[in-house]
CSV table of N, CA and C in Angstrom, one decimal:
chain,number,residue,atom,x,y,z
A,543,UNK,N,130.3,27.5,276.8
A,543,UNK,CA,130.7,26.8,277.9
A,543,UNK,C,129.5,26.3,278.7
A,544,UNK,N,128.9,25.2,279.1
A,544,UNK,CA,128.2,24.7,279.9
A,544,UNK,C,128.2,25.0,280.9
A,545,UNK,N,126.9,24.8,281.9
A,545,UNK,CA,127.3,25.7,283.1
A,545,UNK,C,126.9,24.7,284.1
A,546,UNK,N,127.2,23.2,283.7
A,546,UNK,CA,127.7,22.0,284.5
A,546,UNK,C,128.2,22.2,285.5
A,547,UNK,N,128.9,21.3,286.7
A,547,UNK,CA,129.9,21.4,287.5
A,547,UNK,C,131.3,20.7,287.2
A,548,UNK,N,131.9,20.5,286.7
A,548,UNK,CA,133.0,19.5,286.9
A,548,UNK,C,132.3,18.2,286.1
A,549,UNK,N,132.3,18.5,284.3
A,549,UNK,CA,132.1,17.5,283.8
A,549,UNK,C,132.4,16.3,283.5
A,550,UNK,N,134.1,17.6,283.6
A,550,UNK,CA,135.1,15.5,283.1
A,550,UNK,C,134.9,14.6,284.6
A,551,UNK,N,134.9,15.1,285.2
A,551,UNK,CA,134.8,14.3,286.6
A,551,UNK,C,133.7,13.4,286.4
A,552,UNK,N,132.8,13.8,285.7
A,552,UNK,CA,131.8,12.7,285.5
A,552,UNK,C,132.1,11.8,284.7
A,553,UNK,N,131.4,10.2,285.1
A,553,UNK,CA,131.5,9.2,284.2
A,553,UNK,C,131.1,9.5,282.5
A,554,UNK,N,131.6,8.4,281.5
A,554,UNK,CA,131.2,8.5,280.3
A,554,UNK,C,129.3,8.4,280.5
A,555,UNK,N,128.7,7.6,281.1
A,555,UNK,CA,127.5,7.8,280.5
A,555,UNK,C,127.4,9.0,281.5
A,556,UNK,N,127.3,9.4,282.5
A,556,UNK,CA,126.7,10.2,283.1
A,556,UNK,C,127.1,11.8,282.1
A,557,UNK,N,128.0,11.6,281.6
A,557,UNK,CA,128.2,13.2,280.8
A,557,UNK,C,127.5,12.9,279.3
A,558,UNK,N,126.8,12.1,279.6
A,558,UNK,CA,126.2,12.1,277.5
A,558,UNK,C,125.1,12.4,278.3
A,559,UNK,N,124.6,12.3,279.8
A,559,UNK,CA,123.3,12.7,280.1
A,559,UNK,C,123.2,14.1,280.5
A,560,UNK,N,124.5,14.2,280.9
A,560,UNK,CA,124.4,15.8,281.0
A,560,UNK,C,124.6,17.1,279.7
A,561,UNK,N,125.6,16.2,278.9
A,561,UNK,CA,125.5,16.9,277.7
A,561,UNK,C,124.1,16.8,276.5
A,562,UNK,N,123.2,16.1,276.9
A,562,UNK,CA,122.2,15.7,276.2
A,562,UNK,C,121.0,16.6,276.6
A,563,UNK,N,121.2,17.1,278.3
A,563,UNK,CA,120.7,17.6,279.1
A,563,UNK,C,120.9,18.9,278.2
A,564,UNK,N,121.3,19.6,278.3
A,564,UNK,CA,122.1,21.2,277.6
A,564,UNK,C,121.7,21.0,275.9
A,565,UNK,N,121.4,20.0,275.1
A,565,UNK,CA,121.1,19.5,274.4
A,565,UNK,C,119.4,19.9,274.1
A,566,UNK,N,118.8,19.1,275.0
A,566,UNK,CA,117.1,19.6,275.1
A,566,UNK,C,116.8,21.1,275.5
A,567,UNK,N,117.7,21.8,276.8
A,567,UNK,CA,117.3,23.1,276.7
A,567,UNK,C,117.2,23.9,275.0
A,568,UNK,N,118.3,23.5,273.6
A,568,UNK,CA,118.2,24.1,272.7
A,568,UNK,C,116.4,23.7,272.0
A,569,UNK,N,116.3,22.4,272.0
A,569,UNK,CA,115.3,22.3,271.9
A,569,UNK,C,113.8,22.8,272.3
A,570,UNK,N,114.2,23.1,273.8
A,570,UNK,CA,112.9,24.1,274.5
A,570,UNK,C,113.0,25.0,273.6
A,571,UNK,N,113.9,25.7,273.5
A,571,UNK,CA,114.3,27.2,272.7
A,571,UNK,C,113.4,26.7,271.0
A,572,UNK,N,113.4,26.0,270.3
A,572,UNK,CA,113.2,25.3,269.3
A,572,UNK,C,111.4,25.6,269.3
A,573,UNK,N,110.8,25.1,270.4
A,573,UNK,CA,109.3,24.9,270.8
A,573,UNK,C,109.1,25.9,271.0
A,574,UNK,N,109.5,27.4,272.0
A,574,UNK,CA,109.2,28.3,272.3
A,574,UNK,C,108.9,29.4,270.8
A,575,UNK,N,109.8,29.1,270.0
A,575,UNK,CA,109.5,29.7,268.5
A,575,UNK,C,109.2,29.1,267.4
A,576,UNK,N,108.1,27.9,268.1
A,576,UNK,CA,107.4,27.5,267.2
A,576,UNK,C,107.9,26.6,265.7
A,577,UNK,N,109.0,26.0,266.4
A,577,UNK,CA,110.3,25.1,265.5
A,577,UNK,C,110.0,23.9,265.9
A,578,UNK,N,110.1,22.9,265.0
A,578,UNK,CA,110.0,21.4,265.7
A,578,UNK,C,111.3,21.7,266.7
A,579,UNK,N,111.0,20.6,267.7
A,579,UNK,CA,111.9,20.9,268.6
A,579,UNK,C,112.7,20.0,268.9
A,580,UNK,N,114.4,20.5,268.0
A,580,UNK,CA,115.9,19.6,268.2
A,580,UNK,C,116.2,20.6,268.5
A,581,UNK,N,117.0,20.2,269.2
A,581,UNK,CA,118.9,20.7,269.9
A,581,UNK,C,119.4,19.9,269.3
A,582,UNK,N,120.9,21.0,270.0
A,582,UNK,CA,122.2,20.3,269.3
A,582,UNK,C,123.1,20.9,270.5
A,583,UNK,N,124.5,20.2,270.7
A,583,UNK,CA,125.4,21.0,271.1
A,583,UNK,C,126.4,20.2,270.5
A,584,UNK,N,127.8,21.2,270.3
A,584,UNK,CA,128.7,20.4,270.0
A,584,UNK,C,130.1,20.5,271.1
A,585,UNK,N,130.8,19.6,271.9
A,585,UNK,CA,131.8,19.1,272.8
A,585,UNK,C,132.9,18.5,272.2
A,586,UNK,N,133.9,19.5,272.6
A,586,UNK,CA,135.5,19.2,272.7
A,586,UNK,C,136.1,19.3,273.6
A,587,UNK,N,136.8,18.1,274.2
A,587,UNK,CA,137.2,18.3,275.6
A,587,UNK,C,136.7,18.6,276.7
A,588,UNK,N,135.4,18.1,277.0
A,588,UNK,CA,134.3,18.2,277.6
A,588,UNK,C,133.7,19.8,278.1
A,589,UNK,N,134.0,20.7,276.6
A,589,UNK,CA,133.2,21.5,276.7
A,589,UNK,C,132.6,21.6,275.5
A,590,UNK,N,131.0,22.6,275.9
A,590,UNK,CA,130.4,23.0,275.1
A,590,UNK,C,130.8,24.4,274.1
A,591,UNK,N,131.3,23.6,272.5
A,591,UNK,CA,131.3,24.9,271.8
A,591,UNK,C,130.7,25.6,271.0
A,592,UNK,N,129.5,25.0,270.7
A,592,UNK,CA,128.5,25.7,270.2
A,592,UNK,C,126.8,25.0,270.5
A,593,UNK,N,126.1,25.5,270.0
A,593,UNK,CA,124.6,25.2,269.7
A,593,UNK,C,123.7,25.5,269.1
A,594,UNK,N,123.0,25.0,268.7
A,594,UNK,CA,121.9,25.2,267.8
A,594,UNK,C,120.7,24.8,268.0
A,595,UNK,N,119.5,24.7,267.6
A,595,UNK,CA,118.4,24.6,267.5
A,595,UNK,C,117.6,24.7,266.0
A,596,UNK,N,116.4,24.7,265.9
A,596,UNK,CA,116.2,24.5,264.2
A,596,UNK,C,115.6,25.7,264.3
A,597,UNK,N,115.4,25.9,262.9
A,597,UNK,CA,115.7,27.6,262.6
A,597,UNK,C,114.8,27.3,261.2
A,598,UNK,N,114.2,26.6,260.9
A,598,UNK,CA,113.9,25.7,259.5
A,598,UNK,C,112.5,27.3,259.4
A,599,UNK,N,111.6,27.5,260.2
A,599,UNK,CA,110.8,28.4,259.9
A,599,UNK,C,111.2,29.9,259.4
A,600,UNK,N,112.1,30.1,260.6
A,600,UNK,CA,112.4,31.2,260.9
A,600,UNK,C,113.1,32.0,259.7
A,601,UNK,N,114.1,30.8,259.0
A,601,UNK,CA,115.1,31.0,258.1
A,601,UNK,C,114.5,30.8,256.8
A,602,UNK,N,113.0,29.6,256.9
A,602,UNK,CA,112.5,29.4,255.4
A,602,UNK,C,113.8,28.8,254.5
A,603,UNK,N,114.4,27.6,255.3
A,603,UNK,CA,115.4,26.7,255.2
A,603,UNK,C,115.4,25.6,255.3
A,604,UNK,N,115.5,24.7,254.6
A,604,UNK,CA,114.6,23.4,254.9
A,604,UNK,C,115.8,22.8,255.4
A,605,UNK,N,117.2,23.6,255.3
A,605,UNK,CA,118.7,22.7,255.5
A,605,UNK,C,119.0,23.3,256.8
A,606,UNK,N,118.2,24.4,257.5
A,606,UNK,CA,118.3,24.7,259.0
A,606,UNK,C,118.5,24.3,260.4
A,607,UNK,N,118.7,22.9,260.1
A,607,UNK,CA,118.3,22.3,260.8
A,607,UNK,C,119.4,21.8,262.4
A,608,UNK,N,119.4,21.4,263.5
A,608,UNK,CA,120.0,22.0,265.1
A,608,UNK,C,121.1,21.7,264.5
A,609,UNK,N,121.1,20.6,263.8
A,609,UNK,CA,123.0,19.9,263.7
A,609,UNK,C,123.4,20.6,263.0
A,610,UNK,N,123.0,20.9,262.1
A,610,UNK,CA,124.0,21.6,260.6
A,610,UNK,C,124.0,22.9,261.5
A,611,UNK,N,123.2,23.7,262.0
A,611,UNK,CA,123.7,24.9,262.9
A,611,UNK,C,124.5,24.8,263.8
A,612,UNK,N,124.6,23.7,264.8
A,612,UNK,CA,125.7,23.7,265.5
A,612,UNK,C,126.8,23.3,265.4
A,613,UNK,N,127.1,22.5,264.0
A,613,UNK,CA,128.0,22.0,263.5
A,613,UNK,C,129.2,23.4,262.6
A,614,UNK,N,128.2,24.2,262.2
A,614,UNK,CA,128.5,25.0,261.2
A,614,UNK,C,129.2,26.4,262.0
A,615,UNK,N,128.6,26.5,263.7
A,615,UNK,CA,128.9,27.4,264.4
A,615,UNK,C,130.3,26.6,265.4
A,616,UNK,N,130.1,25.4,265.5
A,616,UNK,CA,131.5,24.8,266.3
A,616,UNK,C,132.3,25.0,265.0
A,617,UNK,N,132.4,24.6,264.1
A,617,UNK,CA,133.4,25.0,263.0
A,617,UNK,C,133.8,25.8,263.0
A,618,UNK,N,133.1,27.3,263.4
A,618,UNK,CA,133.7,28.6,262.7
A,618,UNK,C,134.5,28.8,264.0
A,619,UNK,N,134.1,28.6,265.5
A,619,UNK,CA,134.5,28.5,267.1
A,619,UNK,C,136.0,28.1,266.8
A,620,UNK,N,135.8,27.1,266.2
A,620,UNK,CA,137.5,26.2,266.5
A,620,UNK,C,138.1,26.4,265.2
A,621,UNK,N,138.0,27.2,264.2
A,621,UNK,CA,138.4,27.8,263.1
A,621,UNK,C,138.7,26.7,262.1
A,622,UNK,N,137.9,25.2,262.4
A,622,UNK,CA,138.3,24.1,261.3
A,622,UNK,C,137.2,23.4,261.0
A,623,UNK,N,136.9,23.3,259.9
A,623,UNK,CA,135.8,22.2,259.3
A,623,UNK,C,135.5,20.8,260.0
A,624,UNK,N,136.6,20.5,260.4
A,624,UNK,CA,136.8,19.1,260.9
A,624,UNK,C,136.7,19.3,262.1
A,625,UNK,N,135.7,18.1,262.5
A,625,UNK,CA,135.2,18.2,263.6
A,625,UNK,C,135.8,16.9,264.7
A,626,UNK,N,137.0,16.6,264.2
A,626,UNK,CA,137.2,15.4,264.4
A,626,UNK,C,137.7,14.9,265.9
A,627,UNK,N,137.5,15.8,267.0
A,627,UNK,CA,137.7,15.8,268.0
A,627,UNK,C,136.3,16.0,268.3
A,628,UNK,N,135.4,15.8,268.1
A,628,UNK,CA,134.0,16.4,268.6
A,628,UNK,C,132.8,15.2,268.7
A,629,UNK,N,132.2,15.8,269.6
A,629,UNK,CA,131.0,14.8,270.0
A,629,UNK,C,129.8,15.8,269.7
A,630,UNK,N,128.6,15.4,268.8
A,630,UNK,CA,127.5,16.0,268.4
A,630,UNK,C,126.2,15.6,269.9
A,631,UNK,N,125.9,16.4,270.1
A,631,UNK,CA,124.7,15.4,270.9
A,631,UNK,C,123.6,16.2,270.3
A,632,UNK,N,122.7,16.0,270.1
A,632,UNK,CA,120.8,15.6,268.5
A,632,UNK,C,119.9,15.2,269.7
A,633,UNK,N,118.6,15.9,269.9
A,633,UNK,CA,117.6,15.3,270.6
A,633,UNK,C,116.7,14.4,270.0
A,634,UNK,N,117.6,14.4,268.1
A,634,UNK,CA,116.9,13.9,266.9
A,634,UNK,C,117.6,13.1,266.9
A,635,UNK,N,117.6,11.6,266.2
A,635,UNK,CA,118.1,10.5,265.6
A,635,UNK,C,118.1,11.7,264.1
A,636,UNK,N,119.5,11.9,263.7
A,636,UNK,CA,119.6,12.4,262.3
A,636,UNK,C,119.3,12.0,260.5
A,637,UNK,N,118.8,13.2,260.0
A,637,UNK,CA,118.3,12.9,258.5
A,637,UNK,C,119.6,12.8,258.0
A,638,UNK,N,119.2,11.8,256.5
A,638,UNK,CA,120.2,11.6,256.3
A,638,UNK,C,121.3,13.1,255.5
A,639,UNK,N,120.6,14.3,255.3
A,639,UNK,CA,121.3,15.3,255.3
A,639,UNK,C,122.6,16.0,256.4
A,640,UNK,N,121.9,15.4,257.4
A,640,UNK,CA,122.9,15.8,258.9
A,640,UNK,C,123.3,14.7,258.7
A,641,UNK,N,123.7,13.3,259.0
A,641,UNK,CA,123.9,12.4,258.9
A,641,UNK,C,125.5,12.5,258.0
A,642,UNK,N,124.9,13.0,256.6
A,642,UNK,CA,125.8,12.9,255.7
A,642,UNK,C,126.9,14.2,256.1
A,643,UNK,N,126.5,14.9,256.2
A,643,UNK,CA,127.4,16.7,256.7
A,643,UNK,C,128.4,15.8,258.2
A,644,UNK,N,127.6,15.2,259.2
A,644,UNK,CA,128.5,14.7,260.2
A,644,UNK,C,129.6,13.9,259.5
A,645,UNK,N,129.5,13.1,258.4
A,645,UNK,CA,130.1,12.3,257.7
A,645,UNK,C,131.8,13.5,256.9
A,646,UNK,N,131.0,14.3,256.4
A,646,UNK,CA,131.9,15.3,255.8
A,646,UNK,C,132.5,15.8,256.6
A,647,UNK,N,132.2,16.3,258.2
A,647,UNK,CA,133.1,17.0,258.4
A,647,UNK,C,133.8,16.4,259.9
A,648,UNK,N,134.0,15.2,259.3
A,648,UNK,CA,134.8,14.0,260.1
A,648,UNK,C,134.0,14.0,261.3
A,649,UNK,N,133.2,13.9,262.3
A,649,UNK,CA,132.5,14.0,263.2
A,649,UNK,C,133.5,12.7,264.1
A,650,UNK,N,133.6,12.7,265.2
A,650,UNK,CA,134.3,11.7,265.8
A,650,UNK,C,133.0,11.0,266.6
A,651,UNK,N,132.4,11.8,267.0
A,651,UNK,CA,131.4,10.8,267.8
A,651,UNK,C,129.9,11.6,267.9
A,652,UNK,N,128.6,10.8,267.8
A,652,UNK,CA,127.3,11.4,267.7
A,652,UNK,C,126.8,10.6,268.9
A,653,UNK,N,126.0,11.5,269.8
A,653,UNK,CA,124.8,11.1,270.8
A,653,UNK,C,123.4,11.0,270.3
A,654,UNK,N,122.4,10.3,270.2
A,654,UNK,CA,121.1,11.3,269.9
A,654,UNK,C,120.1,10.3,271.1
A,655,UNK,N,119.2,11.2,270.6
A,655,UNK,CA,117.9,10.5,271.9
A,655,UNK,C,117.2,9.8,271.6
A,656,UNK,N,115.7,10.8,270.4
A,656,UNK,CA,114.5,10.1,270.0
A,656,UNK,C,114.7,9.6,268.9
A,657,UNK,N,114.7,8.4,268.5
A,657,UNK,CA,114.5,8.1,267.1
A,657,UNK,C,113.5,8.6,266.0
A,658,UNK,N,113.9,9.1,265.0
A,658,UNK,CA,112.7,9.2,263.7
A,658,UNK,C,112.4,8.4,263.1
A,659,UNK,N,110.9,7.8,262.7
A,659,UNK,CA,110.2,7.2,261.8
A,659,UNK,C,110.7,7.5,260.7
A,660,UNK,N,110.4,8.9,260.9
A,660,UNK,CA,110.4,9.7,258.9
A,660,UNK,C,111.4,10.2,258.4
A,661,UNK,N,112.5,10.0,259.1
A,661,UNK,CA,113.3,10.6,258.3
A,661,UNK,C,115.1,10.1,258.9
A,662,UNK,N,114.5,9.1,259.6
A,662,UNK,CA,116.0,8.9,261.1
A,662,UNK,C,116.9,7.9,260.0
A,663,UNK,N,118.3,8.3,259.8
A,663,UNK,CA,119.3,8.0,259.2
A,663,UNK,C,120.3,7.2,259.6
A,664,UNK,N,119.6,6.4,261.1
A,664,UNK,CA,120.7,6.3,261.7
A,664,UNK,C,120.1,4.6,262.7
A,665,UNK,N,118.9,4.1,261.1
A,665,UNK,CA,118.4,2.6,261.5
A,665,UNK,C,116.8,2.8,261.7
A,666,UNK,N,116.1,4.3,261.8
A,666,UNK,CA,114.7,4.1,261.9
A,666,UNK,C,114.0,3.9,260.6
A,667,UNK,N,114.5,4.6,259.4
A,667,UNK,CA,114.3,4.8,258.1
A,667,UNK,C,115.6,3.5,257.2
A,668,UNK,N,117.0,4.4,257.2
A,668,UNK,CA,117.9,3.8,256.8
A,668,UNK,C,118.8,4.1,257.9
A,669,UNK,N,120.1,3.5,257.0
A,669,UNK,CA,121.2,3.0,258.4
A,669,UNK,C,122.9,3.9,257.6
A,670,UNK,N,122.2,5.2,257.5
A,670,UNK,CA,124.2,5.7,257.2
A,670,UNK,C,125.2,5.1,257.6
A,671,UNK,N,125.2,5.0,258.7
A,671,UNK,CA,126.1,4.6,259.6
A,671,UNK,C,126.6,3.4,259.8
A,672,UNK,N,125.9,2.5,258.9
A,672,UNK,CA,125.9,1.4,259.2
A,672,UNK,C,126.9,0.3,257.9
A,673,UNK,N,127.1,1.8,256.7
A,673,UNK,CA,127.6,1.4,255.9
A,673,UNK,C,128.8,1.7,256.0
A,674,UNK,N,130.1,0.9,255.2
A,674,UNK,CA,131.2,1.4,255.5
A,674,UNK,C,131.9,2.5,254.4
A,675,UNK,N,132.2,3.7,255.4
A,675,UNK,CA,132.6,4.7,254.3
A,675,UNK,C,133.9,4.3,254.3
A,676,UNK,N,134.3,5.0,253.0
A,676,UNK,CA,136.0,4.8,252.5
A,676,UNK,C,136.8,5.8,253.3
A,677,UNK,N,136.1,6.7,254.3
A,677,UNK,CA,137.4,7.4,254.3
A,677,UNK,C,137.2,7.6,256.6
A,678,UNK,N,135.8,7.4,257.0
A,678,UNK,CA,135.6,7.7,258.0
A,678,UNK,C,134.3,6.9,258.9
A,679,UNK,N,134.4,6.6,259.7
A,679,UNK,CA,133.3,6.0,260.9
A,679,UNK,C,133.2,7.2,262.2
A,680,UNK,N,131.9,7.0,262.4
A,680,UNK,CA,131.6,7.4,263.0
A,680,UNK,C,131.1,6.8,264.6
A,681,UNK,N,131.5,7.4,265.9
A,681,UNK,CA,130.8,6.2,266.9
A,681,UNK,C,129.8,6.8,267.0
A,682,UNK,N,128.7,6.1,267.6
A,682,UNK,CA,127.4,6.4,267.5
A,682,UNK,C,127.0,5.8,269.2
A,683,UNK,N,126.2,6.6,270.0
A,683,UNK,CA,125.1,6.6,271.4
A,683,UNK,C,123.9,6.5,270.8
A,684,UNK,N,123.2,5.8,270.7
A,684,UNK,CA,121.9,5.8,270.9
A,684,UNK,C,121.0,5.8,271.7
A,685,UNK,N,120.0,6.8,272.0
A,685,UNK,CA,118.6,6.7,273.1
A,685,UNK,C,119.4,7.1,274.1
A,686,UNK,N,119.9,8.2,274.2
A,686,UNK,CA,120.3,8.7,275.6
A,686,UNK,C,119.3,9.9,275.9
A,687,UNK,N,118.5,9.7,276.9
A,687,UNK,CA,117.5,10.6,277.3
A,687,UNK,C,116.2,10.5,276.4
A,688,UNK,N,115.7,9.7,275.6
A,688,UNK,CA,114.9,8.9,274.6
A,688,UNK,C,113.3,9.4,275.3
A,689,UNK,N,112.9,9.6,276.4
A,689,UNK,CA,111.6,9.6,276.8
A,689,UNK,C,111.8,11.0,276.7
A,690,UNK,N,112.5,12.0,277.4
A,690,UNK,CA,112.4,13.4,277.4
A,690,UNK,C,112.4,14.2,276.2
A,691,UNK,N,113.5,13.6,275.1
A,691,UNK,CA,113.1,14.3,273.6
A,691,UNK,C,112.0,13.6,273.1
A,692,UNK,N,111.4,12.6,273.2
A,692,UNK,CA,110.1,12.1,273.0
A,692,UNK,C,108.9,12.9,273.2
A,693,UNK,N,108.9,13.1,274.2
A,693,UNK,CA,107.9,13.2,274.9
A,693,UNK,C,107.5,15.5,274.7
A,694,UNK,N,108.8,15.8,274.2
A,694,UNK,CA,108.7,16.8,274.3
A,694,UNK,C,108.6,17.0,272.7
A,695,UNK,N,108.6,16.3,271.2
A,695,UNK,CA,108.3,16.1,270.2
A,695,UNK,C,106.4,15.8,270.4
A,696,UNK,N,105.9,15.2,271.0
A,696,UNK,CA,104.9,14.9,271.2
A,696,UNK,C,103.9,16.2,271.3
A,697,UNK,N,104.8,16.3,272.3
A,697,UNK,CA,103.7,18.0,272.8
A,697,UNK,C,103.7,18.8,271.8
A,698,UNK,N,104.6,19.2,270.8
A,698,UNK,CA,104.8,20.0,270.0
A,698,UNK,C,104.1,19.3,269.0
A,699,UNK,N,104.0,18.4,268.7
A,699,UNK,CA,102.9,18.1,267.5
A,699,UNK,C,101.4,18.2,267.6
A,700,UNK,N,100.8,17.9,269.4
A,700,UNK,CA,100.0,17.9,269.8
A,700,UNK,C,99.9,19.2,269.8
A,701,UNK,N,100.1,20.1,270.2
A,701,UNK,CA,100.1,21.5,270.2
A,701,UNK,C,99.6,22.4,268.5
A,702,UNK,N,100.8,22.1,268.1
A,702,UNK,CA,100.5,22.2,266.2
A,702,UNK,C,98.9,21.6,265.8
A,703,UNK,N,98.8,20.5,266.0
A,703,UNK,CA,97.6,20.4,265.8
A,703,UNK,C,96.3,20.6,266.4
A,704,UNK,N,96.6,20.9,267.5
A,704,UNK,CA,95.1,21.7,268.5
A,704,UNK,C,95.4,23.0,267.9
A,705,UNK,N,96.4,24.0,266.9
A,705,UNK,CA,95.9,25.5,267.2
A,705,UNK,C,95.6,25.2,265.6
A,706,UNK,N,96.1,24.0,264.2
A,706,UNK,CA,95.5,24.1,263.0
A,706,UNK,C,93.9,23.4,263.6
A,707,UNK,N,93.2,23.0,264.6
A,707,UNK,CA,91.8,22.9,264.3
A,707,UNK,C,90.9,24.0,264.8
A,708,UNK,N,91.9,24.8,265.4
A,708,UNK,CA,91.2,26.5,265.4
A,708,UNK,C,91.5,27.1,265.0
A,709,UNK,N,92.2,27.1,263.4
A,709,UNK,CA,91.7,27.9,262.6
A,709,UNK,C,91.4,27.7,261.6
């Protein structure tokens, strides 16, 4: 549960900024253990039922990643695969591995922030989403809160590489 005030009360965009908001705290969590740093949360009926963050070190999982964790923990929360009432909010524009998983497990709607060069599924790289599946679409937000997961990807790489040139 989010510890918002009165979400639905908020406008549509104003609650992708607060749920995107709750979003980057996973990703602080992400940086503080030395994880690239995404969040995730996932919202049904304007609450939060799970979260994640990347786990890719920790777990020595290269499929660890914030969505597939919080997708995989809203799943087990609401006891159904199908997510089809749900909104993902990503501080990552998604690979096409999450990309494709949101696809499987009917995702009704995705938020994300920063776009990826290397790997973003969703028009930086390629365009999943862009194609028409046979069985499901997806709505898609883009660049909500875009400087703050930016900027906070930034440090984290800056960081990475000031402590590999001391050692």
């Amino acid at each position: 549960m989010t510890s918002l005030v009165d979400v639905q009360k908020l406008d549509f965009q104003h609650r992708d900024i607060a749920f995107m908001r709750e979003a980057l705290k996973e990703a602080k969590k992400a940086f503080e253990e030395d994880e690239v740093p995404v969040g995730a949360v996932l919202v049904i009926n304007h609450k939060i039922v799970s979260r994640g963050h990347n786990q890719v070190e920790l777990l020595q999982d290269a499929t660890a990643h914030a969505e597939i964790i919080c997708m995989t923990a809203g799943a087990g929360a609401i006891g159904n695969w199908r997510l089809s009432d749900a909104t993902l909010y990503s501080t990552l524009e998604p690979c096409t591995m999450c990309a494709g998983a949101m696809l499987s497990s009917r995702l009704k709607r995705l938020v994300w922030a920063a776009p990826d060069i290397r790997q973003g599924a969703n028009g930086s790289w390629i365009d999943i989403f862009a194609m028409k599946h046979p069985m499901h679409a997806i709505e898609v937000t883009r660049q909500v809160l875009q400087d703050e997961a930016s900027e906070l990807m930034r440090t984290f790489f800056q960081k990475q590489r000031a402590s590999s040139k001391q050692q």
